[in-house]
Amino acid sequence: MSSELRNLNEVTVRAPATVANVACGFDCLGFALETPFDEITLRRVDRPGIRIEHLDGFGLPTDPARNVVGTVLGSVIRAAGGDLGFEAVVTKHIKPGSGVGSSAASASAAAVAANELLGSPFSRPELVEFARDGEFTACGARIADNVSASIFGGFTLVRTTEPTADVIALEFPELHATVLHPQIEIKTADARALLRNEIPLPTAVRQWGNVGALVAGLARGDYGLIGRALEDFVAEPYRKVLIPGFDDLKSASLRAGALGGGISGSGPSVFMLSANGSAARAVESAMDRVYSGSGIDYNIYVSPVSRTGAATFR
Ligand code: HSE
């Protein structure tokens, strides 16, 4: 659509699903997928306030105070000042509670769309802060790893979240993700409650060694190092009991040629990374063989790691 014809009172933004933690980087690493994504059409209207309509069938609340998109738009309105009015039509393609950043994708799409309609007054780090408010509505914590990857695209490292998220976009080589989503719901808050508050020093040393190695492996395009670094001693040992067949999925995927992987975010999805698309599809077949007899419904996504984040679709 030419810029002359574009309706500046309305924008449609797609924001990608994301894999948070990336095994070793609990709460600080994430990457974006090309598919699935959430989509929001946002309209500026004269009547102040926020109205939300969902075209998906997930039964999410449309009360702005209880809706991720409503929370984010409220934060943008407060920061922009003034009595602004927004109408949002939300089409979620990412099932809530899937572990691939469903709430983060909606929050990121809302932040990017509102910024676009206001003439882009906010920076990407500021959009991350608005989106984190949406995460608080979804799970009671202003988690930054999913929203950073969904807004920036690619691989992101959140160095700290205090006082605001310091997001670093990482260099990375061609990588393809295979993500199995068992159709069971794990609430992030429940999965976080399983974690230990204290980590023995030798375990912490192994974990931060892997985080550094993964960032180095990504920057060098060293697939062997990336694979060796995809280990998690902090969350996976406590959370994997929630995911039927987790160990079998992981070992079958590694045999099929995956570099490595683990739990996607807080689960139940399980992700694997591969160096090319054909390896990622071989991993898909291996995961499918493990899960086809499980009695649990599931989807498998195969997607390159996306180099772009939430963006205007039309
Ligand atoms: N880093 C968060 C967690 C991601 O693992 O709890 C939640 O999707």
Tab-separated table of C-alpha atoms and ligand atoms in Angstrom:
chain	number	residue	atom	x	y	z
A	1	MET	CA	0.000	0.000	0.000
A	2	SER	CA	1.465	3.400	-0.895
A	3	SER	CA	2.124	5.816	1.968
A	4	GLU	CA	-0.403	8.280	0.436
A	5	LEU	CA	-3.172	5.717	0.678
A	6	ARG	CA	-2.259	4.280	4.056
A	7	ASN	CA	-4.804	4.928	6.806
A	8	LEU	CA	-2.692	6.448	9.578
A	9	ASN	CA	-5.446	5.838	12.128
A	10	GLU	CA	-5.146	2.079	11.776
A	11	VAL	CA	-2.279	-0.370	11.688
A	12	THR	CA	-1.918	-4.147	11.712
A	13	VAL	CA	1.108	-5.616	13.463
A	14	ARG	CA	2.313	-9.202	13.666
A	15	ALA	CA	4.544	-10.255	16.552
A	16	PRO	CA	6.337	-13.600	16.565
A	17	ALA	CA	6.280	-16.479	18.988
A	18	THR	CA	9.495	-16.784	20.951
A	19	VAL	CA	11.546	-19.388	22.754
A	20	ALA	CA	12.686	-18.023	26.106
A	21	ASN	CA	15.557	-19.290	28.253
A	22	VAL	CA	17.177	-21.207	25.327
A	23	ALA	CA	18.179	-23.925	27.816
A	24	CYS	CA	20.957	-22.246	29.818
A	25	GLY	CA	19.732	-18.626	29.861
A	26	PHE	CA	16.858	-18.695	32.355
A	27	ASP	CA	15.024	-15.346	32.191
A	28	CYS	CA	17.726	-13.716	30.058
A	29	LEU	CA	17.983	-15.421	26.629
A	30	GLY	CA	15.358	-15.712	23.919
A	31	PHE	CA	14.885	-16.026	20.187
A	32	ALA	CA	12.076	-15.301	17.732
A	33	LEU	CA	10.367	-17.724	15.349
A	34	GLU	CA	8.883	-16.775	11.975
A	35	THR	CA	5.713	-18.714	12.767
A	36	PRO	CA	3.405	-18.802	14.649
A	37	PHE	CA	2.618	-15.128	15.423
A	38	ASP	CA	-0.145	-13.016	16.976
A	39	GLU	CA	-1.799	-10.231	15.000
A	40	ILE	CA	-3.379	-6.992	16.178
A	41	THR	CA	-5.239	-4.376	14.198
A	42	LEU	CA	-5.175	-1.194	16.232
A	43	ARG	CA	-7.257	1.908	15.538
A	44	ARG	CA	-7.014	5.417	16.985
A	45	VAL	CA	-10.491	6.656	17.917
A	46	ASP	CA	-11.798	9.954	19.313
A	47	ARG	CA	-13.486	8.376	22.330
A	48	PRO	CA	-10.836	8.070	25.085
A	49	GLY	CA	-10.186	4.633	26.549
A	50	ILE	CA	-9.423	1.128	25.334
A	51	ARG	CA	-11.757	-1.346	23.678
A	52	ILE	CA	-10.668	-4.885	22.820
A	53	GLU	CA	-12.177	-7.537	20.597
A	54	HIS	CA	-10.722	-11.028	20.203
A	55	LEU	CA	-11.282	-12.881	16.919
A	56	ASP	CA	-9.607	-16.037	18.270
A	57	GLY	CA	-11.382	-18.699	20.258
A	58	PHE	CA	-9.263	-18.653	23.399
A	59	GLY	CA	-11.859	-17.005	25.642
A	60	LEU	CA	-9.471	-14.375	27.004
A	61	PRO	CA	-10.990	-11.502	29.015
A	62	THR	CA	-11.672	-8.351	26.993
A	63	ASP	CA	-11.731	-6.107	30.069
A	64	PRO	CA	-8.640	-3.918	29.350
A	65	ALA	CA	-7.488	-4.173	32.975
A	66	ARG	CA	-7.342	-7.978	32.719
A	67	ASN	CA	-6.130	-8.267	29.138
A	68	VAL	CA	-2.454	-8.214	28.130
A	69	VAL	CA	-3.135	-5.913	25.172
A	70	GLY	CA	-5.248	-3.612	27.368
A	71	THR	CA	-2.478	-3.359	29.957
A	72	VAL	CA	0.124	-2.473	27.343
A	73	LEU	CA	-2.109	0.138	25.696
A	74	GLY	CA	-2.820	1.631	29.131
A	75	SER	CA	0.928	1.956	29.759
A	76	VAL	CA	1.466	3.587	26.361
A	77	ILE	CA	-1.381	6.048	26.975
A	78	ARG	CA	0.028	7.006	30.389
A	79	ALA	CA	3.513	7.518	28.935
A	80	ALA	CA	2.214	9.489	25.942
A	81	GLY	CA	0.009	11.683	28.116
A	82	GLY	CA	-3.459	12.769	27.068
A	83	ASP	CA	-6.834	11.112	26.729
A	84	LEU	CA	-6.130	8.749	23.867
A	85	GLY	CA	-8.593	6.225	22.516
A	86	PHE	CA	-7.658	2.846	20.998
A	87	GLU	CA	-9.693	-0.029	19.586
A	88	ALA	CA	-7.825	-3.310	19.218
A	89	VAL	CA	-8.892	-6.354	17.248
A	90	VAL	CA	-6.701	-9.238	18.375
A	91	THR	CA	-6.200	-12.486	16.482
A	92	LYS	CA	-4.059	-14.839	18.486
A	93	HIS	CA	-2.526	-17.767	16.654
A	94	ILE	CA	-0.374	-18.756	19.630
A	95	LYS	CA	-2.248	-20.749	22.223
A	96	PRO	CA	-2.011	-19.291	25.757
A	97	GLY	CA	0.095	-21.392	28.103
A	98	SER	CA	2.027	-23.009	25.253
A	99	GLY	CA	5.530	-21.960	26.296
A	100	VAL	CA	6.282	-20.069	23.090
A	101	GLY	CA	5.558	-16.591	24.377
A	102	SER	CA	1.847	-16.286	23.686
A	103	SER	CA	1.233	-13.362	26.050
A	104	ALA	CA	4.548	-11.791	25.004
A	105	ALA	CA	3.569	-11.807	21.324
A	106	SER	CA	0.273	-10.033	22.038
A	107	ALA	CA	1.996	-7.570	24.374
A	108	SER	CA	4.741	-6.848	21.837
A	109	ALA	CA	2.276	-6.422	18.979
A	110	ALA	CA	0.249	-3.954	21.066
A	111	ALA	CA	3.311	-1.893	22.009
A	112	VAL	CA	4.626	-1.739	18.443
A	113	ALA	CA	1.198	-0.945	16.955
A	114	ALA	CA	0.468	1.868	19.427
A	115	ASN	CA	3.910	3.357	18.846
A	116	GLU	CA	3.345	3.280	15.094
A	117	LEU	CA	-0.014	5.054	15.384
A	118	LEU	CA	1.496	7.746	17.608
A	119	GLY	CA	4.276	8.506	15.112
A	120	SER	CA	6.988	6.326	16.759
A	121	PRO	CA	7.843	8.471	19.810
A	122	PHE	CA	9.180	5.460	21.764
A	123	SER	CA	12.423	3.505	21.363
A	124	ARG	CA	12.513	-0.296	21.211
A	125	PRO	CA	13.793	-0.532	24.831
A	126	GLU	CA	10.812	1.600	25.893
A	127	LEU	CA	8.467	-0.697	23.975
A	128	VAL	CA	9.975	-3.629	25.867
A	129	GLU	CA	9.020	-1.926	29.157
A	130	PHE	CA	5.403	-1.450	28.012
A	131	ALA	CA	5.259	-5.072	26.888
A	132	ARG	CA	6.649	-6.224	30.243
A	133	ASP	CA	3.591	-4.636	31.883
A	134	GLY	CA	1.517	-7.009	29.746
A	135	GLU	CA	3.576	-9.943	31.004
A	136	PHE	CA	2.743	-8.877	34.543
A	137	THR	CA	-0.957	-9.128	33.725
A	138	ALA	CA	-0.407	-12.571	32.195
A	139	CYS	CA	1.748	-14.188	34.869
A	140	GLY	CA	2.374	-11.785	37.740
A	141	ALA	CA	6.006	-11.045	36.824
A	142	ARG	CA	7.482	-8.445	34.436
A	143	ILE	CA	9.502	-11.095	32.604
A	144	ALA	CA	11.557	-9.577	29.794
A	145	ASP	CA	13.032	-12.504	27.849
A	146	ASN	CA	10.074	-13.313	25.575
A	147	VAL	CA	9.034	-9.712	24.868
A	148	SER	CA	12.613	-8.669	24.082
A	149	ALA	CA	12.952	-11.404	21.452
A	150	SER	CA	9.482	-10.686	20.061
A	151	ILE	CA	10.160	-6.945	19.705
A	152	PHE	CA	13.808	-7.075	18.563
A	153	GLY	CA	13.637	-10.350	16.598
A	154	GLY	CA	16.622	-12.727	16.390
A	155	PHE	CA	18.428	-13.808	19.559
A	156	THR	CA	18.350	-11.424	22.509
A	157	LEU	CA	20.135	-11.323	25.831
A	158	VAL	CA	18.591	-9.387	28.708
A	159	ARG	CA	21.651	-8.408	30.743
A	160	THR	CA	19.536	-7.035	33.576
A	161	THR	CA	15.958	-5.937	34.176
A	162	GLU	CA	16.832	-3.346	36.836
A	163	PRO	CA	15.873	-0.562	36.657
A	164	THR	CA	14.859	-1.303	33.059
A	165	ALA	CA	15.699	-4.134	30.682
A	166	ASP	CA	19.142	-3.848	29.078
A	167	VAL	CA	18.503	-5.813	25.885
A	168	ILE	CA	21.402	-6.908	23.677
A	169	ALA	CA	20.646	-8.137	20.156
A	170	LEU	CA	23.040	-11.040	19.499
A	171	GLU	CA	24.834	-12.051	16.326
A	172	PHE	CA	23.882	-15.543	15.181
A	173	PRO	CA	24.273	-17.882	12.194
A	174	GLU	CA	21.496	-19.600	10.241
A	175	LEU	CA	19.510	-21.675	12.720
A	176	HIS	CA	16.236	-23.572	12.491
A	177	ALA	CA	13.951	-24.449	15.367
A	178	THR	CA	11.684	-27.447	15.784
A	179	VAL	CA	9.132	-26.896	18.540
A	180	LEU	CA	6.751	-29.574	19.780
A	181	HIS	CA	3.738	-28.171	21.598
A	182	PRO	CA	1.830	-30.793	23.606
A	183	GLN	CA	-1.741	-29.593	24.052
A	184	ILE	CA	-1.515	-29.395	27.814
A	185	GLU	CA	-1.402	-26.086	29.625
A	186	ILE	CA	1.330	-25.151	32.071
A	187	LYS	CA	0.883	-21.783	33.725
A	188	THR	CA	4.131	-19.832	33.900
A	189	ALA	CA	3.432	-18.913	37.526
A	190	ASP	CA	3.107	-22.633	38.416
A	191	ALA	CA	6.293	-23.548	36.528
A	192	ARG	CA	8.168	-20.740	38.301
A	193	ALA	CA	6.937	-21.971	41.680
A	194	LEU	CA	8.783	-25.274	41.069
A	195	LEU	CA	12.187	-23.585	40.876
A	196	ARG	CA	14.680	-23.376	43.712
A	197	ASN	CA	15.529	-19.953	45.136
A	198	GLU	CA	19.122	-20.976	45.753
A	199	ILE	CA	21.560	-22.562	43.323
A	200	PRO	CA	24.654	-24.388	44.620
A	201	LEU	CA	27.802	-22.564	43.478
A	202	PRO	CA	29.192	-25.436	41.317
A	203	THR	CA	25.834	-25.604	39.497
A	204	ALA	CA	25.812	-21.830	38.966
A	205	VAL	CA	29.334	-22.013	37.538
A	206	ARG	CA	28.262	-24.638	34.980
A	207	GLN	CA	25.210	-22.577	34.061
A	208	TRP	CA	26.962	-19.256	33.474
A	209	GLY	CA	29.778	-21.064	31.632
A	210	ASN	CA	27.136	-22.304	29.211
A	211	VAL	CA	25.500	-18.884	28.817
A	212	GLY	CA	28.839	-17.347	27.863
A	213	ALA	CA	29.628	-20.279	25.568
A	214	LEU	CA	26.268	-20.053	23.830
A	215	VAL	CA	26.686	-16.332	23.141
A	216	ALA	CA	30.222	-16.986	21.837
A	217	GLY	CA	29.047	-19.949	19.747
A	218	LEU	CA	26.279	-17.847	18.199
A	219	ALA	CA	28.662	-14.975	17.417
A	220	ARG	CA	31.255	-17.293	15.836
A	221	GLY	CA	28.720	-19.442	14.027
A	222	ASP	CA	30.280	-22.415	15.830
A	223	TYR	CA	27.514	-25.037	15.713
A	224	GLY	CA	29.467	-27.513	17.874
A	225	LEU	CA	29.855	-24.966	20.651
A	226	ILE	CA	26.189	-23.944	20.370
A	227	GLY	CA	25.199	-27.590	20.837
A	228	ARG	CA	27.515	-28.126	23.833
A	229	ALA	CA	26.197	-24.952	25.501
A	230	LEU	CA	22.516	-25.945	25.255
A	231	GLU	CA	22.396	-27.419	28.784
A	232	ASP	CA	20.224	-26.296	31.677
A	233	PHE	CA	20.855	-27.165	35.320
A	234	VAL	CA	18.530	-24.502	36.794
A	235	ALA	CA	15.025	-25.042	35.408
A	236	GLU	CA	14.921	-28.231	33.313
A	237	PRO	CA	15.602	-30.698	36.157
A	238	TYR	CA	12.570	-29.387	38.099
A	239	ARG	CA	10.215	-28.583	35.238
A	240	LYS	CA	10.669	-31.552	32.920
A	241	VAL	CA	8.384	-33.719	35.088
A	242	LEU	CA	5.493	-31.563	33.804
A	243	ILE	CA	6.183	-32.593	30.188
A	244	PRO	CA	5.300	-36.212	29.340
A	245	GLY	CA	8.078	-37.898	27.336
A	246	PHE	CA	10.544	-35.003	27.688
A	247	ASP	CA	13.682	-37.162	27.963
A	248	ASP	CA	12.623	-39.350	25.015
A	249	LEU	CA	11.902	-36.269	22.870
A	250	LYS	CA	15.304	-34.839	23.650
A	251	SER	CA	17.311	-37.989	22.991
A	252	ALA	CA	15.406	-38.785	19.773
A	253	SER	CA	15.970	-35.220	18.539
A	254	LEU	CA	19.698	-35.355	19.234
A	255	ARG	CA	19.936	-38.694	17.389
A	256	ALA	CA	18.102	-37.107	14.455
A	257	GLY	CA	20.713	-34.361	14.183
A	258	ALA	CA	19.574	-31.515	16.462
A	259	LEU	CA	22.358	-29.392	17.932
A	260	GLY	CA	20.536	-29.351	21.271
A	261	GLY	CA	17.503	-27.887	22.974
A	262	GLY	CA	15.298	-28.112	26.016
A	263	ILE	CA	12.099	-26.707	27.472
A	264	SER	CA	10.759	-23.690	25.601
A	265	GLY	CA	10.162	-20.975	28.185
A	266	SER	CA	8.235	-22.431	31.082
A	267	GLY	CA	6.843	-25.280	28.939
A	268	PRO	CA	5.078	-27.416	27.926
A	269	SER	CA	6.657	-26.825	24.476
A	270	VAL	CA	10.021	-28.439	23.803
A	271	PHE	CA	12.432	-26.798	21.345
A	272	MET	CA	15.406	-28.068	19.390
A	273	LEU	CA	17.833	-26.051	17.282
A	274	SER	CA	19.374	-27.345	14.047
A	275	ALA	CA	21.919	-25.933	11.639
A	276	ASN	CA	19.695	-26.193	8.577
A	277	GLY	CA	16.106	-26.741	7.504
A	278	SER	CA	16.493	-30.386	6.513
A	279	ALA	CA	17.927	-31.282	9.933
A	280	ALA	CA	15.057	-29.380	11.588
A	281	ARG	CA	12.556	-31.437	9.560
A	282	ALA	CA	14.354	-34.682	10.508
A	283	VAL	CA	13.968	-33.597	14.133
A	284	GLU	CA	10.274	-32.951	13.465
A	285	SER	CA	9.889	-36.564	12.255
A	286	ALA	CA	11.765	-37.875	15.291
A	287	MET	CA	9.579	-35.855	17.680
A	288	ASP	CA	6.485	-36.988	15.820
A	289	ARG	CA	7.481	-40.664	16.243
A	290	VAL	CA	7.958	-40.156	19.997
A	291	TYR	CA	4.650	-38.355	20.489
A	292	SER	CA	2.369	-40.137	18.025
A	293	GLY	CA	1.684	-42.920	20.502
A	294	SER	CA	1.479	-40.701	23.581
A	295	GLY	CA	-2.279	-40.118	23.567
A	296	ILE	CA	-1.616	-36.375	23.874
A	297	ASP	CA	-2.605	-33.992	21.064
A	298	TYR	CA	0.307	-31.904	19.809
A	299	ASN	CA	1.502	-29.482	17.128
A	300	ILE	CA	5.007	-29.278	15.770
A	301	TYR	CA	6.349	-25.993	14.380
A	302	VAL	CA	9.423	-25.892	12.158
A	303	SER	CA	10.717	-22.371	11.616
A	304	PRO	CA	13.954	-20.531	10.946
A	305	VAL	CA	15.047	-18.288	13.783
A	306	SER	CA	13.535	-15.001	12.618
A	307	ARG	CA	15.783	-12.004	12.135
A	308	THR	CA	12.849	-9.603	12.437
A	309	GLY	CA	10.587	-8.941	15.373
A	310	ALA	CA	7.123	-7.409	15.722
A	311	ALA	CA	6.413	-5.297	12.662
A	312	THR	CA	3.683	-3.638	10.670
A	313	PHE	CA	2.006	-6.150	8.424
A	314	ARG	CA	-0.228	-3.648	6.618
B	1	HSE	N1	11.820	-17.146	31.539
B	1	HSE	C1	10.452	-17.419	31.819
B	1	HSE	C2	10.348	-18.704	32.624
B	1	HSE	C3	9.722	-17.553	30.528
B	1	HSE	O1	11.033	-19.663	32.271
B	1	HSE	O2	9.602	-18.753	33.600
B	1	HSE	C4	8.258	-17.679	30.682
B	1	HSE	O3	7.692	-17.924	29.420
